[in-house]
Amino acid sequence: MHRRRILMTLTAALTATALASCTIGDAEDTASTASPVTGVQTGAASPTDTLPDPTTAQLKDSEDRSGTADTTTGDLTALAGRTIYIDPGHAGTAPPADLTAIDGRGGTKACNTSGTASDAGWPEHTFTWEISQQLKTILEEAGATVLLTRADDVNRADCIDERAYKENASAADAVVSLHADGSGTGNTGFHISAIADPLPDNLPTESADLATSVRDAMVAAGLPTSNYLGTDGLYPRSDLTGLNLSSKPKILIEFGNMRDLSDLAQLESADGRKVRAQAVAQGLADFLS
Ligand SMILES: [Zn+2]
């Protein structure tokens, strides 16, 4: 079953560019050039060697917790005194289409895409804003200082390059960019991107460690990894401005597919978002401990 899932994932990765209307973060306009960077995924750090099957992990987690799925019992003490920068993807008001940002690889792309939406029109920028506020509360309760790349879900906000510059200039110990995908029905689950083909200012090892910690925490919380992109929930990328320009440990999380009704139900639910925010907080704590 596990092997079959990997094959499906690889097949999906090869056709991902055709599927993705995605607003994978700031790369919506460059989806046709997005690469799954299979060399990185199949390298020495491949998680397939060490990660238990998510189903097994979920069962084990449930057993360890005597059947409870409560993720609030995790140890978040490592967050005390640390600074976390949260980037709720996109903005309440999209920028003019002709406003550009640098992409970090010598080109330009849109300042900020409008993001995806559910079929009923619930926008990604509202999902990312809502879950950012839940994550902020959890982190602050654990004693962390939280910074945000935008102030509300109404107005324009900084372009993606400016967000990265502000993150870099801050005292942040880690940066998490929050998104949801827009893909085909049946494509489900979360994936996390850290930098691939790193540039001199990037922190590739730390960013990959952060991605793994958050992935592990999300799997332990019973959240399914993507069945259509990446490998075991990890999808390193070199085409995201926010990662290309970062000098921090940074990841971009796609929490699910807003065009799939089962994923959407979780993303629209305050409880569904809370489970995910708690898992991200746990992954951050594990990374910082
Ligand atoms: Zn997005």
mmCIF file of C-alpha atoms and ligand atoms in Angstrom:
data_model
loop_
_atom_site.group_PDB
_atom_site.id
_atom_site.type_symbol
_atom_site.label_atom_id
_atom_site.label_comp_id
_atom_site.label_asym_id
_atom_site.label_seq_id
_atom_site.Cartn_x
_atom_site.Cartn_y
_atom_site.Cartn_z
ATOM 1 C CA MET A 1 0.000 0.000 0.000
ATOM 2 C CA HIS A 2 2.828 2.292 0.898
ATOM 3 C CA ARG A 3 4.720 1.431 -2.268
ATOM 4 C CA ARG A 4 1.614 1.990 -4.329
ATOM 5 C CA ARG A 5 1.113 5.385 -2.785
ATOM 6 C CA ILE A 6 4.664 6.386 -3.653
ATOM 7 C CA LEU A 7 4.123 5.329 -7.249
ATOM 8 C CA MET A 8 0.937 7.319 -7.366
ATOM 9 C CA THR A 9 2.772 10.274 -5.933
ATOM 10 C CA LEU A 10 5.521 10.043 -8.504
ATOM 11 C CA THR A 11 2.987 9.774 -11.291
ATOM 12 C CA ALA A 12 1.128 12.733 -9.900
ATOM 13 C CA ALA A 13 4.324 14.728 -9.649
ATOM 14 C CA LEU A 14 5.030 14.203 -13.318
ATOM 15 C CA THR A 15 1.639 15.576 -14.223
ATOM 16 C CA ALA A 16 1.499 18.168 -11.492
ATOM 17 C CA THR A 17 2.059 21.058 -13.815
ATOM 18 C CA ALA A 18 -1.054 20.130 -15.728
ATOM 19 C CA LEU A 19 -3.128 19.881 -12.559
ATOM 20 C CA ALA A 20 -1.996 22.894 -10.756
ATOM 21 C CA SER A 21 -4.040 25.923 -11.001
ATOM 22 C CA CYS A 22 -2.521 26.149 -7.867
ATOM 23 C CA THR A 23 -1.654 28.903 -5.976
ATOM 24 C CA ILE A 24 1.089 27.074 -4.566
ATOM 25 C CA GLY A 25 2.049 30.017 -2.714
ATOM 26 C CA ASP A 26 3.499 32.707 -4.753
ATOM 27 C CA ALA A 27 4.123 30.429 -7.688
ATOM 28 C CA GLU A 28 0.734 30.484 -9.258
ATOM 29 C CA ASP A 29 1.951 32.356 -12.231
ATOM 30 C CA THR A 30 4.882 30.022 -12.716
ATOM 31 C CA ALA A 31 3.113 26.725 -12.204
ATOM 32 C CA SER A 32 4.151 25.648 -15.671
ATOM 33 C CA THR A 33 7.775 25.765 -14.596
ATOM 34 C CA ALA A 34 7.343 24.222 -11.181
ATOM 35 C CA SER A 35 9.591 21.260 -10.665
ATOM 36 C CA PRO A 36 9.178 18.517 -8.100
ATOM 37 C CA VAL A 37 12.975 18.440 -7.741
ATOM 38 C CA THR A 38 13.096 14.705 -7.604
ATOM 39 C CA GLY A 39 16.842 14.668 -7.075
ATOM 40 C CA VAL A 40 16.426 16.232 -3.674
ATOM 41 C CA GLN A 41 13.502 14.083 -2.755
ATOM 42 C CA THR A 42 15.269 10.854 -3.537
ATOM 43 C CA GLY A 43 18.574 11.883 -2.003
ATOM 44 C CA ALA A 44 20.129 10.792 1.247
ATOM 45 C CA ALA A 45 17.619 12.731 3.270
ATOM 46 C CA SER A 46 14.659 10.914 1.761
ATOM 47 C CA PRO A 47 12.051 10.529 4.449
ATOM 48 C CA THR A 48 10.822 7.267 2.973
ATOM 49 C CA ASP A 49 13.605 5.430 4.734
ATOM 50 C CA THR A 50 12.661 6.549 8.174
ATOM 51 C CA LEU A 51 9.071 7.667 8.192
ATOM 52 C CA PRO A 52 6.565 5.067 9.306
ATOM 53 C CA ASP A 53 3.472 4.651 7.267
ATOM 54 C CA PRO A 54 1.144 7.500 8.278
ATOM 55 C CA THR A 55 -1.578 5.019 9.126
ATOM 56 C CA THR A 56 0.764 3.180 11.454
ATOM 57 C CA ALA A 57 1.951 6.411 12.985
ATOM 58 C CA GLN A 58 -1.586 7.532 13.559
ATOM 59 C CA LEU A 59 -2.546 4.284 15.233
ATOM 60 C CA LYS A 60 0.552 4.309 17.375
ATOM 61 C CA ASP A 61 -0.122 7.894 18.356
ATOM 62 C CA SER A 62 -3.658 7.043 19.333
ATOM 63 C CA GLU A 63 -2.448 4.112 21.403
ATOM 64 C CA ASP A 64 0.140 6.241 23.119
ATOM 65 C CA ARG A 65 -2.497 8.748 24.032
ATOM 66 C CA SER A 66 -4.943 6.142 25.226
ATOM 67 C CA GLY A 67 -7.224 6.768 22.319
ATOM 68 C CA THR A 68 -7.384 10.523 22.522
ATOM 69 C CA ALA A 69 -6.540 12.626 19.502
ATOM 70 C CA ASP A 70 -5.939 15.680 21.640
ATOM 71 C CA THR A 71 -2.786 17.373 20.431
ATOM 72 C CA THR A 72 -2.747 20.027 23.106
ATOM 73 C CA THR A 73 -0.764 17.801 25.427
ATOM 74 C CA GLY A 74 2.458 18.224 23.453
ATOM 75 C CA ASP A 75 5.486 19.916 24.903
ATOM 76 C CA LEU A 76 5.655 23.460 23.563
ATOM 77 C CA THR A 77 8.143 24.748 26.129
ATOM 78 C CA ALA A 78 10.849 25.230 23.492
ATOM 79 C CA LEU A 79 8.753 28.077 22.059
ATOM 80 C CA ALA A 80 9.136 30.244 25.155
ATOM 81 C CA GLY A 81 11.218 33.308 24.409
ATOM 82 C CA ARG A 82 11.498 32.484 20.702
ATOM 83 C CA THR A 83 10.214 34.535 17.770
ATOM 84 C CA ILE A 84 8.094 33.009 15.005
ATOM 85 C CA TYR A 85 7.220 34.862 11.803
ATOM 86 C CA ILE A 86 3.911 33.769 10.281
ATOM 87 C CA ASP A 87 3.092 34.576 6.667
ATOM 88 C CA PRO A 88 -0.630 34.162 5.977
ATOM 89 C CA GLY A 89 -0.419 33.697 2.218
ATOM 90 C CA HIS A 90 -1.880 36.265 -0.189
ATOM 91 C CA ALA A 91 -3.912 39.292 0.959
ATOM 92 C CA GLY A 92 -7.461 40.471 1.503
ATOM 93 C CA THR A 93 -7.144 42.788 -1.482
ATOM 94 C CA ALA A 94 -5.096 41.528 -4.396
ATOM 95 C CA PRO A 95 -2.477 43.894 -5.837
ATOM 96 C CA PRO A 96 -2.647 45.211 -9.400
ATOM 97 C CA ALA A 97 -1.856 42.394 -11.796
ATOM 98 C CA ASP A 98 1.043 44.268 -13.347
ATOM 99 C CA LEU A 99 2.826 44.864 -10.058
ATOM 100 C CA THR A 100 5.835 42.583 -9.911
ATOM 101 C CA ALA A 101 8.284 41.217 -7.394
ATOM 102 C CA ILE A 102 11.674 39.633 -7.983
ATOM 103 C CA ASP A 103 11.686 35.847 -7.895
ATOM 104 C CA GLY A 104 15.129 35.414 -6.364
ATOM 105 C CA ARG A 105 16.447 33.513 -9.396
ATOM 106 C CA GLY A 106 16.970 36.405 -11.770
ATOM 107 C CA GLY A 107 13.409 36.904 -12.931
ATOM 108 C CA THR A 108 10.189 38.495 -11.807
ATOM 109 C CA LYS A 109 6.701 37.300 -10.986
ATOM 110 C CA ALA A 110 3.468 38.777 -9.713
ATOM 111 C CA CYS A 111 3.710 40.848 -6.530
ATOM 112 C CA ASN A 112 1.217 38.500 -4.956
ATOM 113 C CA THR A 113 -1.362 36.256 -6.566
ATOM 114 C CA SER A 114 -4.961 36.412 -5.465
ATOM 115 C CA GLY A 115 -4.734 32.810 -4.292
ATOM 116 C CA THR A 116 -7.131 29.986 -4.917
ATOM 117 C CA ALA A 117 -10.672 29.501 -3.560
ATOM 118 C CA SER A 118 -13.224 26.809 -2.946
ATOM 119 C CA ASP A 119 -15.736 26.125 -5.705
ATOM 120 C CA ALA A 120 -18.221 28.133 -3.643
ATOM 121 C CA GLY A 121 -15.865 31.096 -3.557
ATOM 122 C CA TRP A 122 -14.358 30.880 -0.069
ATOM 123 C CA PRO A 123 -10.942 32.431 -0.639
ATOM 124 C CA GLU A 124 -7.581 30.986 0.268
ATOM 125 C CA HIS A 125 -6.502 34.319 1.763
ATOM 126 C CA THR A 126 -9.278 34.000 4.331
ATOM 127 C CA PHE A 127 -8.285 30.446 5.207
ATOM 128 C CA THR A 128 -4.658 31.469 5.657
ATOM 129 C CA TRP A 129 -5.681 34.459 7.755
ATOM 130 C CA GLU A 130 -7.965 32.394 9.999
ATOM 131 C CA ILE A 131 -5.416 29.665 10.656
ATOM 132 C CA SER A 132 -2.676 32.256 11.180
ATOM 133 C CA GLN A 133 -4.684 33.750 14.026
ATOM 134 C CA GLN A 134 -5.199 30.354 15.639
ATOM 135 C CA LEU A 135 -1.501 29.546 15.310
ATOM 136 C CA LYS A 136 -0.571 32.964 16.708
ATOM 137 C CA THR A 137 -2.695 32.337 19.806
ATOM 138 C CA ILE A 138 -1.134 28.925 20.434
ATOM 139 C CA LEU A 139 2.405 30.227 19.985
ATOM 140 C CA GLU A 140 1.855 33.243 22.214
ATOM 141 C CA GLU A 141 0.307 31.086 24.929
ATOM 142 C CA ALA A 142 3.518 29.037 24.793
ATOM 143 C CA GLY A 143 5.565 32.193 25.356
ATOM 144 C CA ALA A 144 6.662 32.972 21.810
ATOM 145 C CA THR A 145 6.695 36.346 20.109
ATOM 146 C CA VAL A 146 4.734 36.262 16.866
ATOM 147 C CA LEU A 147 5.181 38.511 13.843
ATOM 148 C CA LEU A 148 2.847 38.565 10.848
ATOM 149 C CA THR A 149 3.390 39.586 7.221
ATOM 150 C CA ARG A 150 -0.022 41.231 7.048
ATOM 151 C CA ALA A 151 -2.266 43.013 9.517
ATOM 152 C CA ASP A 152 -5.734 41.946 8.392
ATOM 153 C CA ASP A 153 -7.733 40.082 5.781
ATOM 154 C CA VAL A 154 -9.151 43.200 4.153
ATOM 155 C CA ASN A 155 -6.406 45.365 2.724
ATOM 156 C CA ARG A 156 -3.463 45.143 0.369
ATOM 157 C CA ALA A 157 -0.294 43.739 1.866
ATOM 158 C CA ASP A 158 3.399 43.574 1.001
ATOM 159 C CA CYS A 159 4.568 41.801 -2.132
ATOM 160 C CA ILE A 160 6.160 38.402 -1.620
ATOM 161 C CA ASP A 161 9.720 39.708 -1.932
ATOM 162 C CA GLU A 162 9.145 42.467 0.616
ATOM 163 C CA ARG A 163 7.675 39.949 3.049
ATOM 164 C CA ALA A 164 10.852 37.876 2.810
ATOM 165 C CA TYR A 165 13.067 40.925 3.381
ATOM 166 C CA LYS A 166 11.141 41.831 6.528
ATOM 167 C CA GLU A 167 11.315 38.262 7.798
ATOM 168 C CA ASN A 168 15.066 38.235 7.210
ATOM 169 C CA ALA A 169 15.532 41.543 9.037
ATOM 170 C CA SER A 170 13.587 40.330 12.044
ATOM 171 C CA ALA A 171 14.711 38.310 15.038
ATOM 172 C CA ALA A 172 12.645 35.342 13.863
ATOM 173 C CA ASP A 173 13.938 31.905 14.772
ATOM 174 C CA ALA A 174 11.681 30.312 12.157
ATOM 175 C CA VAL A 175 9.268 31.392 9.421
ATOM 176 C CA VAL A 176 6.131 29.544 8.307
ATOM 177 C CA SER A 177 4.182 30.568 5.226
ATOM 178 C CA LEU A 178 0.605 29.308 5.266
ATOM 179 C CA HIS A 179 -1.321 28.341 2.118
ATOM 180 C CA ALA A 180 -3.939 26.015 0.686
ATOM 181 C CA ASP A 181 -3.860 24.520 -2.765
ATOM 182 C CA GLY A 182 -6.333 24.518 -5.640
ATOM 183 C CA SER A 183 -6.098 21.211 -7.455
ATOM 184 C CA GLY A 184 -8.343 18.475 -8.823
ATOM 185 C CA THR A 185 -11.020 16.587 -6.928
ATOM 186 C CA GLY A 186 -9.491 13.556 -5.240
ATOM 187 C CA ASN A 187 -6.152 15.265 -4.736
ATOM 188 C CA THR A 188 -5.937 15.527 -0.969
ATOM 189 C CA GLY A 189 -3.637 16.019 1.964
ATOM 190 C CA PHE A 190 -0.950 18.478 3.043
ATOM 191 C CA HIS A 191 2.543 19.067 1.743
ATOM 192 C CA ILE A 192 5.398 21.219 2.961
ATOM 193 C CA SER A 193 8.039 22.939 0.841
ATOM 194 C CA ALA A 194 11.523 23.919 1.947
ATOM 195 C CA ILE A 195 14.175 25.360 -0.344
ATOM 196 C CA ALA A 196 15.529 23.151 -3.148
ATOM 197 C CA ASP A 197 18.645 24.030 -5.143
ATOM 198 C CA PRO A 198 19.583 26.490 -2.379
ATOM 199 C CA LEU A 199 21.100 29.911 -2.920
ATOM 200 C CA PRO A 200 24.003 31.277 -0.849
ATOM 201 C CA ASP A 201 21.839 33.133 1.665
ATOM 202 C CA ASN A 202 19.426 30.248 2.245
ATOM 203 C CA LEU A 203 19.568 27.932 5.250
ATOM 204 C CA PRO A 204 18.782 24.649 3.470
ATOM 205 C CA THR A 205 19.647 22.250 6.282
ATOM 206 C CA GLU A 206 17.707 24.157 8.919
ATOM 207 C CA SER A 207 14.772 24.665 6.572
ATOM 208 C CA ALA A 208 14.650 20.961 5.701
ATOM 209 C CA ASP A 209 14.820 20.109 9.408
ATOM 210 C CA LEU A 210 11.929 22.491 10.075
ATOM 211 C CA ALA A 211 9.914 20.912 7.262
ATOM 212 C CA THR A 212 10.530 17.442 8.648
ATOM 213 C CA SER A 213 9.619 18.457 12.205
ATOM 214 C CA VAL A 214 6.339 20.040 11.137
ATOM 215 C CA ARG A 215 5.550 17.138 8.782
ATOM 216 C CA ASP A 216 6.158 14.660 11.595
ATOM 217 C CA ALA A 217 3.947 16.612 13.988
ATOM 218 C CA MET A 218 1.153 16.829 11.440
ATOM 219 C CA VAL A 219 1.347 13.092 10.726
ATOM 220 C CA ALA A 220 1.351 12.396 14.481
ATOM 221 C CA ALA A 221 -1.821 14.480 14.722
ATOM 222 C CA GLY A 222 -3.435 12.126 12.220
ATOM 223 C CA LEU A 223 -3.295 14.485 9.234
ATOM 224 C CA PRO A 224 -2.836 12.766 5.864
ATOM 225 C CA THR A 225 0.066 13.717 3.616
ATOM 226 C CA SER A 226 -0.536 14.751 0.016
ATOM 227 C CA ASN A 227 -1.523 12.001 -2.387
ATOM 228 C CA TYR A 228 -0.601 14.103 -5.420
ATOM 229 C CA LEU A 229 2.523 16.172 -4.742
ATOM 230 C CA GLY A 230 5.847 15.443 -3.103
ATOM 231 C CA THR A 231 6.930 12.459 -1.057
ATOM 232 C CA ASP A 232 5.502 11.738 2.384
ATOM 233 C CA GLY A 233 4.323 15.315 2.744
ATOM 234 C CA LEU A 234 7.603 16.941 1.693
ATOM 235 C CA TYR A 235 7.941 18.802 -1.610
ATOM 236 C CA PRO A 236 11.176 20.838 -1.873
ATOM 237 C CA ARG A 237 10.946 23.674 -4.402
ATOM 238 C CA SER A 238 13.240 26.185 -6.045
ATOM 239 C CA ASP A 239 10.556 28.348 -7.662
ATOM 240 C CA LEU A 240 9.061 30.093 -4.655
ATOM 241 C CA THR A 241 10.194 33.671 -4.106
ATOM 242 C CA GLY A 242 9.519 33.488 -0.395
ATOM 243 C CA LEU A 243 11.941 30.588 -0.043
ATOM 244 C CA ASN A 244 14.502 31.796 -2.596
ATOM 245 C CA LEU A 245 14.956 35.106 -0.779
ATOM 246 C CA SER A 246 14.969 33.718 2.741
ATOM 247 C CA SER A 247 17.929 33.698 5.091
ATOM 248 C CA LYS A 248 15.881 32.059 7.840
ATOM 249 C CA PRO A 249 14.752 28.515 8.562
ATOM 250 C CA LYS A 250 11.579 28.737 6.473
ATOM 251 C CA ILE A 251 8.877 26.500 5.097
ATOM 252 C CA LEU A 252 5.697 26.909 3.071
ATOM 253 C CA ILE A 253 2.781 24.701 4.088
ATOM 254 C CA GLU A 254 -0.052 23.787 1.731
ATOM 255 C CA PHE A 255 -2.620 22.492 4.217
ATOM 256 C CA GLY A 256 -4.925 20.859 1.703
ATOM 257 C CA ASN A 257 -6.812 21.167 -1.562
ATOM 258 C CA MET A 258 -9.649 23.670 -1.478
ATOM 259 C CA ARG A 259 -11.143 22.109 -4.625
ATOM 260 C CA ASP A 260 -11.600 18.752 -2.917
ATOM 261 C CA LEU A 261 -14.693 18.641 -0.725
ATOM 262 C CA SER A 262 -13.185 16.361 1.941
ATOM 263 C CA ASP A 263 -10.136 18.587 2.357
ATOM 264 C CA LEU A 264 -12.252 21.732 2.154
ATOM 265 C CA ALA A 265 -14.488 20.554 5.004
ATOM 266 C CA GLN A 266 -11.419 20.356 7.236
ATOM 267 C CA LEU A 267 -10.054 23.723 6.138
ATOM 268 C CA GLU A 268 -13.389 25.487 6.589
ATOM 269 C CA SER A 269 -13.883 24.035 10.061
ATOM 270 C CA ALA A 270 -12.489 25.991 13.018
ATOM 271 C CA ASP A 271 -11.752 22.677 14.726
ATOM 272 C CA GLY A 272 -10.046 21.356 11.592
ATOM 273 C CA ARG A 273 -7.870 24.450 11.436
ATOM 274 C CA LYS A 274 -7.096 24.244 15.149
ATOM 275 C CA VAL A 275 -5.781 20.680 14.882
ATOM 276 C CA ARG A 276 -3.509 21.831 12.069
ATOM 277 C CA ALA A 277 -2.355 24.951 13.913
ATOM 278 C CA GLN A 278 -1.551 22.886 16.994
ATOM 279 C CA ALA A 279 0.464 20.453 14.917
ATOM 280 C CA VAL A 280 2.438 23.275 13.300
ATOM 281 C CA ALA A 281 3.141 24.740 16.749
ATOM 282 C CA GLN A 282 4.342 21.327 17.923
ATOM 283 C CA GLY A 283 6.584 20.984 14.880
ATOM 284 C CA LEU A 284 8.056 24.430 15.539
ATOM 285 C CA ALA A 285 8.688 23.507 19.173
ATOM 286 C CA ASP A 286 10.327 20.235 18.169
ATOM 287 C CA PHE A 287 12.528 22.072 15.669
ATOM 288 C CA LEU A 288 13.610 24.631 18.267
ATOM 289 C CA SER A 289 14.172 22.174 21.124
HETATM 290 ZN ZN ZN B 1 -1.374 30.192 -1.754
#
